[in-house]
Amino acid sequence: MLLSYHDIMDRALSGPYLNEEEWDLQKIAMTTARLVEKYKLTWDPGVIVPDDPGLVDAVFEAGLELAKEVGVYSRSTERIVEFEPGELEEGMRLMPQTLVMGEGKDARTLYARKIMDDRLPLVWAGSPGTPFPEELFLPSVLSWAQEPIVDMVTCGTLMHVDGREIRTADPIEIIATRRELQYMRQALRRVGRPGMGMLAAQSSVSELGDLAVAHPDYLRPCDSHLVPMLNELKLDHRNIARAVNSIEYGMRNASLPCVIVGGLGGDAPGSAVVNVASFIVSSLAFLADYHLCHPIHVRHIATSTRSVMWVESVVEQAFARNAPCIIVSDIYPKSGALTRELLYETAANAIAITVSGGHLEGCGSADGNLPNATGLEARLMGEVGHAVARQGMTLQEANALILKLLEKYEHVFDLPEGNPGVRFDQAYDMKTLRPIPEWRQMYEEVKAELKEMGLEALG
Amino acid sequence: MANEQEHLERIKQTIIDGDNQASVDAVKEALAAGVDPLPILNEGLMVGADIVGKKFESGEYFLPQLMLAGRALKAAMSVVEPVLKEKYVGDEAVERDTGIVVIATVQTDIHDIGKNIVASMLTASGFEVHDLGVDVPIKDIIARARDVKANIIGCSALLTTSMPFMRDLINLLEAMGEREHFKVMVGGASVTPEFAERIGADGTAPNAIQAVKLAKRLIREQREAQGAG
Ligand code: B12
């Protein structure tokens, strides 16, 4: 029988006690290292998108073994939530294979993608969670919501409301999250797609804001919010409150484990194992309807680094082959608006995800840390994803193309200040909400280059 | 019998391997063999810690190795420190540029990866680190800093919406008349030097290596101020 929420909470109160450092080192780091040995998992930084079913199946097996062996840790009670044999498998079997997001004519159906799937990936546009000043919030959302290729939208977080600083878990968080949703709904109406699905309540850093917008005027049941997992394989009751709140309301839960590549799981193979385990566990513990794949690089953050793209690719392939479910994969490039590198990073990342079995979300340009994101890179993300599917690109072709693109942008990881580019309002005309000519031209040039490099189906 | 150089080499290696039992044994054996505690610290433990830090920065080592090295160093320090103090009591030349740090991710914020790396690097550089974890109320940070007589309070925040609590902490220290007792360093992806200055912090650093440098500088400043005062 599928676990109910009471079961998870009961186990969090009665499971074995363990101090957190022991969890990190003994349970996660040691077990993962042992499994990497046992399954002989290795990676070659020259192969970003492996075409190696044996490898991805072994990563899946190792991830399942990790989840079974350790369970998940409740930071709130310092106890381990353990799973009985068969429970995790059943949780995976029950993962939705399709999920309708949004409503009416704007509804779109997310589905469990396959490796080299020729169906188009869905395009979920926006810079998730990135702090935006209030005056840039609505224009930024409009900039990506207005793109016809976009299927669903997300947004940044509000830095201020009415000039007031926002503090987490303060009453103002409720105001900020409601304001965010007011802007989101307004944006959808303004672009003529009022029913488009959203991932929002990003301004809800604690659970307060999230609870305050579970209302059809704000987040509708056909929308989703995220339930973050703590690193690694940990939950806390305040984040679980988000999932619990949406059970009766019927809103979709997205699990968000941000596995650190180079963190407790060690190098890329161990991190992929931890990511697989995180998805498996959050199907039950977070009541996830779908998963957000967002590994991060321990020093560079960006998902466009070699090791992180490898993890994204292997994890998506592993689920596509062994336990199909809906995976939406985040693109967080190092570079920001009005830089060529942002476009190369976006393209490489979108290729890796699309060919491996993920849907696309982004871009959290400039590490998702600055309001230097625009609708234009979201458009390119979607166009590249569509082209990959349309031309039936193989894993090997994808890998070759990504390696060529890496040559064009990998230097940004050595820049001490990163490559943040410019703020939204310096890359877009604030009156017309169109990219300024230089930005538009860079995009045209990069697109032409991409076609030349082998993405023929790029329109 | 191992000579001094061999002892130091072995001590260094136990830190690089992150083996806390071996590091304690190696230090005990060296002391028993009459090796001076000062080279044990500076040429054994610290050199090992430095190598670990570099390996982490270059991507050869990952977080577990860093944490294990920090543990091994902490264990070894508990053996060597008392001997060192006894032997060199009052000796200015030995007065080191490390001290006691209380570090936490401030209230409402649960991002701890960066904070953990900074804490491990500080431990691995010889600081006594009290890591209070995440989502720690500022009054608890201050209370613990007073309890352990910390030299430095380190605050981490990754959210623009939790950064204001770092300013609250400094304001509270001032209101309590305790600002002079602690150096305050702040950090996290959105923390800029301008922000640190604006809220009256004593410094910030963009990564763990710089954070160690900053902490050492703050300790020196504090010791100089005390010397002068
Ligand atoms: C991983 C991650 C998570 C993980 C955190 C896991 C964990 N255990 O830490 C999870 C998934 C749980 C998470 C949750 C959330 N996150 Co988050 N997260 C990140 C991400 C991608 C990486 C952070 C990281 O670990 N970096 C790697 C480490 C090594 O770097 P670092 O932390 O900067 O630390 C270095 C330096 O800053 C410095 N340093 C750090 N601390 C200190 C302290 C001192 C004293 C000194 C001197 C130096 C120093 O040295 C460190 C080592 O080099 C960032 C993106 C980004 N650009 O940072 C977003 C980010 C910080 N998150 C963000 C958001 C919005 C959230 C959520 C609110 C999402 C949501 N809507 O629910 C929740 C917040 C929950 C909460 N209450 O805190 C936003 C913040 C926006 C804002 N308002 O400011 C960011 C910027 C990205 C984004 N666009 O979403 N997140």
GROMACS .gro file of N, CA and C in nm, chain A residues 16 41 206 216 361 380 388 410:
model
   24
   16PRO      N    1   1.531   0.545   1.361
   16PRO     CA    2   1.656   0.549   1.438
   16PRO      C    3   1.715   0.690   1.442
   41LEU      N    4   3.152   0.231  -1.132
   41LEU     CA    5   3.104   0.347  -1.206
   41LEU      C    6   3.216   0.447  -1.227
  206SER      N    7   1.022   3.044   0.308
  206SER     CA    8   0.972   2.951   0.409
  206SER      C    9   0.842   2.894   0.352
  216PRO      N   10  -0.737   2.953  -0.585
  216PRO     CA   11  -0.751   2.964  -0.730
  216PRO      C   12  -0.720   3.103  -0.788
  361GLU      N   13   1.371   2.345  -1.852
  361GLU     CA   14   1.329   2.461  -1.772
  361GLU      C   15   1.445   2.560  -1.761
  380LEU      N   16   1.570   3.036  -2.722
  380LEU     CA   17   1.674   2.951  -2.782
  380LEU      C   18   1.672   2.812  -2.719
  388VAL      N   19   1.650   1.922  -3.170
  388VAL     CA   20   1.711   1.794  -3.133
  388VAL      C   21   1.610   1.681  -3.154
  410GLU      N   22   3.371   2.723  -2.227
  410GLU     CA   23   3.420   2.669  -2.101
  410GLU      C   24   3.514   2.766  -2.027
   0.00000   0.00000   0.00000
